[in-house]
CSV table of C-alpha atoms in Angstrom, one decimal:
chain,number,residue,atom,x,y,z
A,151,MET,CA,1.6,-3.3,20.5
A,152,SER,CA,4.4,-5.8,21.1
A,153,PRO,CA,4.8,-8.8,18.8
A,154,PRO,CA,2.6,-11.7,19.7
A,155,LEU,CA,3.7,-14.9,21.3
A,156,ASP,CA,2.3,-17.3,18.8
A,157,SER,CA,2.9,-21.0,19.3
A,158,GLY,CA,3.1,-23.5,16.5
A,159,SER,CA,4.0,-20.9,13.9
A,160,ALA,CA,5.7,-21.6,10.6
A,161,GLU,CA,9.5,-21.3,10.2
A,162,GLU,CA,10.9,-18.0,9.0
A,163,PRO,CA,12.1,-18.3,5.3
A,164,SER,CA,15.8,-17.7,4.7
A,165,GLY,CA,15.3,-16.0,1.3
A,166,ASP,CA,13.3,-13.0,0.0
A,167,LEU,CA,9.8,-14.6,0.1
A,168,ARG,CA,7.9,-11.5,1.1
A,169,SER,CA,4.1,-11.9,0.9
A,170,VAL,CA,2.7,-10.3,-2.3
A,171,LEU,CA,0.1,-8.8,0.0
A,172,VAL,CA,2.9,-6.5,1.3
A,173,THR,CA,4.9,-6.0,-1.8
A,174,SER,CA,2.1,-5.4,-4.2
A,175,VAL,CA,-1.6,-5.5,-3.0
A,176,LEU,CA,-1.2,-3.3,0.0
A,177,ASN,CA,1.7,-1.2,-1.3
A,178,LEU,CA,0.0,2.1,-2.1
A,179,GLU,CA,1.4,4.8,-4.4
A,180,PRO,CA,1.5,8.2,-2.7
A,181,LEU,CA,0.2,11.0,-4.9
A,182,ASP,CA,-0.1,13.9,-2.4
A,183,GLU,CA,-0.6,14.3,1.3
A,184,ASP,CA,-3.2,11.9,2.4
A,185,LEU,CA,-3.9,10.8,-1.2
A,186,TYR,CA,-2.9,7.4,-2.5
A,187,ARG,CA,-3.4,5.1,-5.5
A,188,GLY,CA,-4.0,1.4,-5.1
A,189,ARG,CA,-3.8,-1.2,-7.9
A,190,HIS,CA,-5.4,-4.7,-8.2
A,191,TYR,CA,-3.8,-8.1,-7.9
A,192,TRP,CA,-6.6,-10.6,-7.8
A,193,VAL,CA,-10.1,-10.1,-9.3
A,194,PRO,CA,-12.8,-12.6,-8.5
A,195,THR,CA,-14.8,-14.3,-11.3
A,196,THR,CA,-17.6,-11.8,-10.7
A,197,GLN,CA,-15.3,-9.2,-12.3
A,198,ARG,CA,-16.0,-6.9,-9.3
A,199,LEU,CA,-13.2,-5.7,-7.1
A,200,PHE,CA,-12.6,-7.9,-4.1
A,201,GLY,CA,-14.0,-6.2,-1.1
A,202,GLY,CA,-11.1,-7.4,1.2
A,203,GLN,CA,-8.7,-5.6,-1.1
A,204,ILE,CA,-10.5,-2.3,-0.8
A,205,VAL,CA,-10.8,-2.6,3.0
A,206,GLY,CA,-7.1,-3.5,3.3
A,207,GLN,CA,-5.9,-0.7,1.1
A,208,ALA,CA,-8.1,1.8,2.8
A,209,LEU,CA,-6.7,0.8,6.2
A,210,VAL,CA,-3.2,1.1,4.8
A,211,ALA,CA,-4.0,4.7,3.7
A,212,ALA,CA,-5.5,5.5,7.1
A,213,ALA,CA,-2.6,4.0,9.0
A,214,LYS,CA,-0.1,6.2,7.1
A,215,SER,CA,-1.6,9.3,8.7
A,216,VAL,CA,-1.2,8.3,12.4
A,217,SER,CA,1.9,8.1,14.6
A,218,GLU,CA,3.8,4.8,15.2
A,219,ASP,CA,2.6,4.5,18.8
A,220,VAL,CA,-1.1,4.0,17.9
A,221,HIS,CA,-2.8,1.0,16.4
A,222,VAL,CA,-6.1,0.3,14.8
A,223,HIS,CA,-8.8,-1.1,17.2
A,224,SER,CA,-11.8,-0.8,14.9
A,225,LEU,CA,-13.0,0.0,11.5
A,226,HIS,CA,-16.4,0.4,9.9
A,227,CYS,CA,-16.9,0.4,6.1
A,228,TYR,CA,-19.7,0.8,3.5
A,229,PHE,CA,-19.5,-0.4,-0.1
A,230,VAL,CA,-21.5,2.1,-2.0
A,231,ARG,CA,-20.7,1.3,-5.6
A,232,ALA,CA,-19.3,-1.6,-7.5
A,233,GLY,CA,-15.6,-1.3,-8.1
A,234,ASP,CA,-14.1,-1.3,-11.7
A,235,PRO,CA,-11.2,-3.8,-12.0
A,236,LYS,CA,-10.0,-2.0,-15.1
A,237,VAL,CA,-8.8,1.2,-13.3
A,238,PRO,CA,-6.9,1.9,-10.1
A,239,VAL,CA,-8.6,3.2,-6.9
A,240,LEU,CA,-7.8,6.5,-5.3
A,241,TYR,CA,-7.9,6.7,-1.5
A,242,GLN,CA,-8.5,10.1,0.1
A,243,VAL,CA,-7.8,10.3,3.9
A,244,GLU,CA,-9.4,12.8,6.2
A,245,ARG,CA,-7.8,13.3,9.6
A,246,THR,CA,-11.1,13.6,11.5
A,247,ARG,CA,-9.6,13.7,15.0
A,248,THR,CA,-6.2,13.2,16.6
A,249,GLY,CA,-6.6,12.8,20.4
A,250,ALA,CA,-4.3,11.9,23.3
A,251,SER,CA,-5.5,8.3,23.3
A,252,PHE,CA,-7.7,7.8,20.3
A,253,SER,CA,-7.4,9.1,16.7
A,254,VAL,CA,-10.1,8.7,14.0
A,255,ARG,CA,-9.5,8.7,10.2
A,256,SER,CA,-12.0,8.7,7.4
A,257,VAL,CA,-11.2,7.2,4.1
A,258,LYS,CA,-13.0,7.5,0.8
A,259,ALA,CA,-12.2,5.2,-2.2
A,260,VAL,CA,-12.9,6.9,-5.5
A,261,GLN,CA,-13.1,5.7,-9.1
A,262,HIS,CA,-14.4,7.7,-12.1
A,263,GLY,CA,-14.8,10.7,-9.8
A,264,LYS,CA,-17.3,8.9,-7.5
A,265,ALA,CA,-17.0,7.2,-4.1
A,266,ILE,CA,-17.2,3.4,-4.3
A,267,PHE,CA,-16.3,2.9,-0.6
A,268,ILE,CA,-16.2,4.8,2.6
A,269,CYS,CA,-14.5,3.8,5.8
A,270,GLN,CA,-13.8,5.1,9.3
A,271,ALA,CA,-10.9,3.7,11.3
A,272,SER,CA,-10.2,4.4,15.0
A,273,PHE,CA,-6.7,4.0,16.4
A,274,GLN,CA,-5.6,3.8,20.1
A,275,LYS,CA,-2.5,4.0,22.1
A,276,THR,CA,-1.8,0.8,24.0
A,277,GLN,CA,-3.5,1.0,27.4
A,278,PRO,CA,-3.5,-1.8,30.0
A,279,SER,CA,-6.8,-2.9,31.6
A,280,PRO,CA,-7.6,-5.2,34.5
A,281,ILE,CA,-11.0,-6.0,32.8
A,282,GLN,CA,-10.3,-8.9,30.5
A,283,HIS,CA,-12.3,-11.9,29.1
A,284,GLN,CA,-12.9,-13.7,25.9
A,285,PHE,CA,-14.8,-16.7,24.4
A,286,SER,CA,-13.0,-20.0,24.2
A,287,MET,CA,-11.5,-21.1,20.9
A,288,PRO,CA,-13.2,-24.1,19.3
A,289,SER,CA,-11.4,-27.4,19.6
A,290,ILE,CA,-10.6,-28.5,16.0
A,291,PRO,CA,-7.8,-30.3,14.2
A,292,PRO,CA,-4.6,-28.3,13.6
A,293,PRO,CA,-3.9,-27.1,10.0
A,294,GLU,CA,-1.1,-29.7,9.6
A,295,GLU,CA,-3.8,-32.5,9.7
A,296,LEU,CA,-6.0,-30.9,7.0
A,297,LEU,CA,-5.9,-30.8,3.2
A,298,SER,CA,-4.7,-27.6,1.6
A,299,TYR,CA,-7.0,-25.7,-0.7
A,300,GLU,CA,-5.1,-27.0,-3.7
A,301,GLU,CA,-5.3,-30.6,-2.5
A,302,LEU,CA,-9.0,-30.1,-2.0
A,303,VAL,CA,-9.4,-28.8,-5.5
A,304,ASP,CA,-7.6,-31.8,-6.9
A,305,LYS,CA,-9.7,-34.2,-4.9
A,306,SER,CA,-12.9,-32.4,-6.0
A,307,LEU,CA,-11.8,-32.6,-9.7
A,308,ARG,CA,-11.5,-36.4,-9.3
A,309,ASP,CA,-14.9,-36.8,-7.4
A,310,PRO,CA,-17.9,-35.6,-9.4
A,311,GLU,CA,-20.2,-35.9,-6.4
A,312,LEU,CA,-17.9,-33.7,-4.3
A,313,ARG,CA,-17.7,-31.2,-7.1
A,314,LYS,CA,-21.5,-31.0,-7.4
A,315,LYS,CA,-22.2,-30.6,-3.7
A,316,CYS,CA,-19.5,-28.0,-2.9
A,317,PRO,CA,-21.1,-24.5,-2.8
A,318,ILE,CA,-17.9,-22.6,-3.4
A,319,GLY,CA,-16.0,-22.4,-6.7
A,320,LEU,CA,-13.3,-24.9,-6.1
A,321,THR,CA,-11.2,-24.2,-9.2
A,322,ARG,CA,-7.5,-24.6,-9.8
A,323,ILE,CA,-7.2,-21.0,-11.0
A,324,ALA,CA,-8.8,-19.6,-7.8
A,325,ALA,CA,-6.7,-21.7,-5.6
A,326,GLN,CA,-3.5,-20.4,-7.3
A,327,GLU,CA,-4.3,-16.8,-7.6
A,328,VAL,CA,-5.6,-15.8,-4.2
A,329,PRO,CA,-2.6,-14.6,-2.1
A,330,ILE,CA,-3.8,-16.4,1.0
A,331,GLU,CA,-3.6,-20.1,2.1
A,332,ILE,CA,-6.8,-21.8,3.3
A,333,LYS,CA,-7.4,-25.2,5.0
A,334,LEU,CA,-11.1,-26.0,5.5
A,335,VAL,CA,-12.0,-27.7,8.8
A,336,ASP,CA,-15.0,-29.3,7.1
A,337,LEU,CA,-16.2,-29.1,3.6
A,338,PRO,CA,-19.3,-26.8,3.7
A,339,ARG,CA,-22.3,-27.9,1.5
A,340,LEU,CA,-25.4,-26.0,0.5
A,341,GLY,CA,-28.4,-27.3,2.4
A,342,GLN,CA,-26.4,-28.2,5.6
A,343,GLN,CA,-28.2,-27.5,8.8
A,344,LYS,CA,-26.0,-24.8,10.3
A,345,ALA,CA,-24.9,-21.5,8.8
A,346,LYS,CA,-21.4,-22.0,10.1
A,347,GLN,CA,-18.0,-22.8,8.7
A,348,MET,CA,-14.4,-22.8,10.0
A,349,PHE,CA,-11.1,-22.7,8.2
A,350,TRP,CA,-7.5,-22.0,8.9
A,351,VAL,CA,-6.1,-19.1,7.0
A,352,ARG,CA,-2.8,-17.2,6.6
A,353,ALA,CA,-1.1,-14.9,4.1
A,354,ARG,CA,1.0,-16.6,1.5
A,355,GLY,CA,4.7,-15.7,1.9
A,356,TYR,CA,6.5,-14.0,4.7
A,357,ILE,CA,5.6,-10.7,6.5
A,358,GLY,CA,7.6,-11.0,9.7
A,359,GLU,CA,7.0,-9.4,13.1
A,360,GLY,CA,7.6,-5.9,11.6
A,361,ASP,CA,4.8,-3.3,11.9
A,362,MET,CA,1.6,-4.5,13.6
A,363,LYS,CA,-0.3,-2.1,11.4
A,364,MET,CA,0.6,-4.2,8.3
A,365,HIS,CA,-0.6,-7.4,9.9
A,366,CYS,CA,-3.9,-5.7,10.7
A,367,CYS,CA,-4.2,-4.5,7.0
A,368,VAL,CA,-3.5,-8.1,5.8
A,369,ALA,CA,-6.1,-9.4,8.2
A,370,ALA,CA,-8.6,-6.9,6.7
A,371,TYR,CA,-7.9,-8.4,3.3
A,372,ILE,CA,-8.3,-11.9,4.6
A,373,SER,CA,-11.4,-11.2,6.6
A,374,ASP,CA,-13.7,-10.8,3.5
A,375,TYR,CA,-12.7,-14.0,1.8
A,376,ALA,CA,-15.6,-16.6,1.7
A,377,PHE,CA,-17.2,-14.7,4.6
A,378,LEU,CA,-20.6,-13.7,3.3
A,379,GLY,CA,-21.2,-17.1,1.7
A,380,THR,CA,-21.6,-18.5,5.2
A,381,ALA,CA,-25.2,-17.2,5.2
A,382,LEU,CA,-26.0,-19.4,2.2
A,383,LEU,CA,-25.0,-22.7,3.7
A,384,PRO,CA,-28.5,-23.7,5.2
A,385,HIS,CA,-30.1,-23.2,1.8
A,386,ARG,CA,-29.9,-25.0,-1.6
A,387,TYR,CA,-30.6,-22.0,-3.9
A,388,PRO,CA,-28.0,-21.3,-6.5
A,389,VAL,CA,-26.5,-17.8,-6.2
A,390,ARG,CA,-27.6,-15.2,-8.7
A,391,PHE,CA,-26.0,-12.1,-7.1
A,392,MET,CA,-24.1,-11.6,-3.8
A,393,VAL,CA,-22.2,-8.5,-2.7
A,394,SER,CA,-21.1,-6.9,0.5
A,395,LEU,CA,-22.9,-3.9,1.9
A,396,ASP,CA,-20.9,-3.1,5.0
A,397,HIS,CA,-17.9,-4.6,6.9
A,398,SER,CA,-16.7,-4.0,10.4
A,399,MET,CA,-13.7,-5.2,12.4
A,400,TRP,CA,-12.5,-5.0,15.9
A,401,PHE,CA,-8.8,-5.8,16.7
A,402,HIS,CA,-8.2,-7.2,20.2
A,403,ALA,CA,-4.7,-8.6,20.5
A,404,PRO,CA,-1.5,-8.6,18.4
A,405,PHE,CA,-1.0,-11.4,15.9
A,406,ARG,CA,0.9,-12.5,12.8
A,407,ALA,CA,-1.2,-12.6,9.6
A,408,ASP,CA,1.5,-14.9,8.0
A,409,HIS,CA,0.9,-17.5,10.8
A,410,TRP,CA,-2.1,-19.8,10.8
A,411,MET,CA,-5.3,-18.4,12.3
A,412,LEU,CA,-8.6,-20.0,12.7
A,413,TYR,CA,-11.5,-18.1,11.0
A,414,GLU,CA,-14.8,-19.1,12.7
A,415,CYS,CA,-17.7,-17.8,10.7
A,416,GLU,CA,-21.4,-18.0,11.4
A,417,SER,CA,-24.6,-16.3,10.2
A,418,PRO,CA,-27.2,-15.6,12.9
A,419,TRP,CA,-29.8,-14.2,10.4
A,420,ALA,CA,-30.8,-13.8,6.8
A,421,GLY,CA,-33.9,-12.2,5.2
A,422,GLY,CA,-35.1,-9.4,3.0
A,423,SER,CA,-32.4,-10.4,0.4
A,424,ARG,CA,-29.7,-9.7,2.9
A,425,GLY,CA,-27.5,-11.9,5.1
A,426,LEU,CA,-25.6,-11.1,8.3
A,427,VAL,CA,-22.4,-12.9,9.2
A,428,HIS,CA,-20.2,-12.8,12.3
A,429,GLY,CA,-16.5,-13.9,12.3
A,430,ARG,CA,-13.7,-14.5,14.8
A,431,LEU,CA,-10.0,-14.8,13.9
A,432,TRP,CA,-8.2,-16.9,16.6
A,433,ARG,CA,-4.5,-17.2,17.1
A,434,ARG,CA,-3.2,-20.8,17.4
A,435,ASP,CA,-2.6,-20.3,21.1
A,436,GLY,CA,-6.3,-19.7,21.7
A,437,VAL,CA,-6.2,-15.9,21.9
A,438,LEU,CA,-9.1,-14.1,20.2
A,439,ALA,CA,-7.3,-11.6,17.8
A,440,VAL,CA,-10.0,-10.1,15.6
A,441,THR,CA,-13.8,-10.0,15.5
A,442,CYS,CA,-15.6,-9.2,12.2
A,443,ALA,CA,-19.2,-8.6,11.1
A,444,GLN,CA,-20.6,-8.1,7.6
A,445,GLU,CA,-24.0,-7.7,5.9
A,446,GLY,CA,-24.5,-8.2,2.2
A,447,VAL,CA,-27.1,-8.5,-0.5
A,448,MET,CA,-27.9,-12.1,-1.5
A,449,ARG,CA,-30.2,-12.8,-4.5
A,450,VAL,CA,-30.7,-16.4,-5.5
A,451,LYS,CA,-32.4,-18.4,-8.3
A,452,GLN,CA,-35.5,-20.0,-6.8
A,453,GLN,CA,-36.9,-23.2,-8.2
A,454,LYS,CA,-39.7,-22.9,-10.8
A,455,LEU,CA,-42.1,-24.8,-8.7
A,456,GLU,CA,-41.6,-22.4,-5.8
A,457,SER,CA,-42.0,-19.3,-8.0
A,458,LYS,CA,-45.5,-20.5,-9.0
A,459,LEU,CA,-46.7,-20.9,-5.4
């Protein structure tokens, strides 16, 4: 893939301001052929490993086993056990198939001798096609006109009502430690009518045009952040337990993960203690870059009155 033509992107830094997602989070340690070790950078308050980190690291491991002229077009993952944040993760790559146009890699993430995550990624050589279409990008304010996540945290800390209504953990620590920048288009609240939210997102720091494979790995990390919570927005129940079951991504066009992209998330269905969420990552120039889907377990604390009925 050639580097994207992305309008309205941030200026390139003059110094060494490489994104920590490249230098640390997605920088795997090779142990043997097709065997890598990944370490942790940010652990959520749940003390479970962040799913986006596992997806991103697994895609890095898979991408190391294919040639430079192929790029990931899809991945499908299952989270089978909770990750332990106290120990590293081992990634074992199986070269399932290497074809003329498509190559498939299977990745198993292991801790304590057991699989915690399995993934299949498919890579394709660039092929032109006369068949092209896409949805239209929503018309929303640009990121420059919106509050940063840190500014929103400060505002919520000064406004008790805003802090009480906000369904996501707006804490100063979370805003500082997550290696991605976020600007919410609208502040989502539990009990709102639609199971939908949109926010601008990009990696902190500089990645550069470089290898498109790395931008895809960074997008895999970003794609899991605040994603499943979209299914909770039409409801007022406080969360007791929420965890991803599976995660899929389709990569459509080249992009820069260190440039602002719009993440459009919506949940078409929830039931049976599970929720389904769809997502679209848009470039600023209106090109649909990535499509995502995820299902997860969601258990909530129901009101005492309802539990008696």
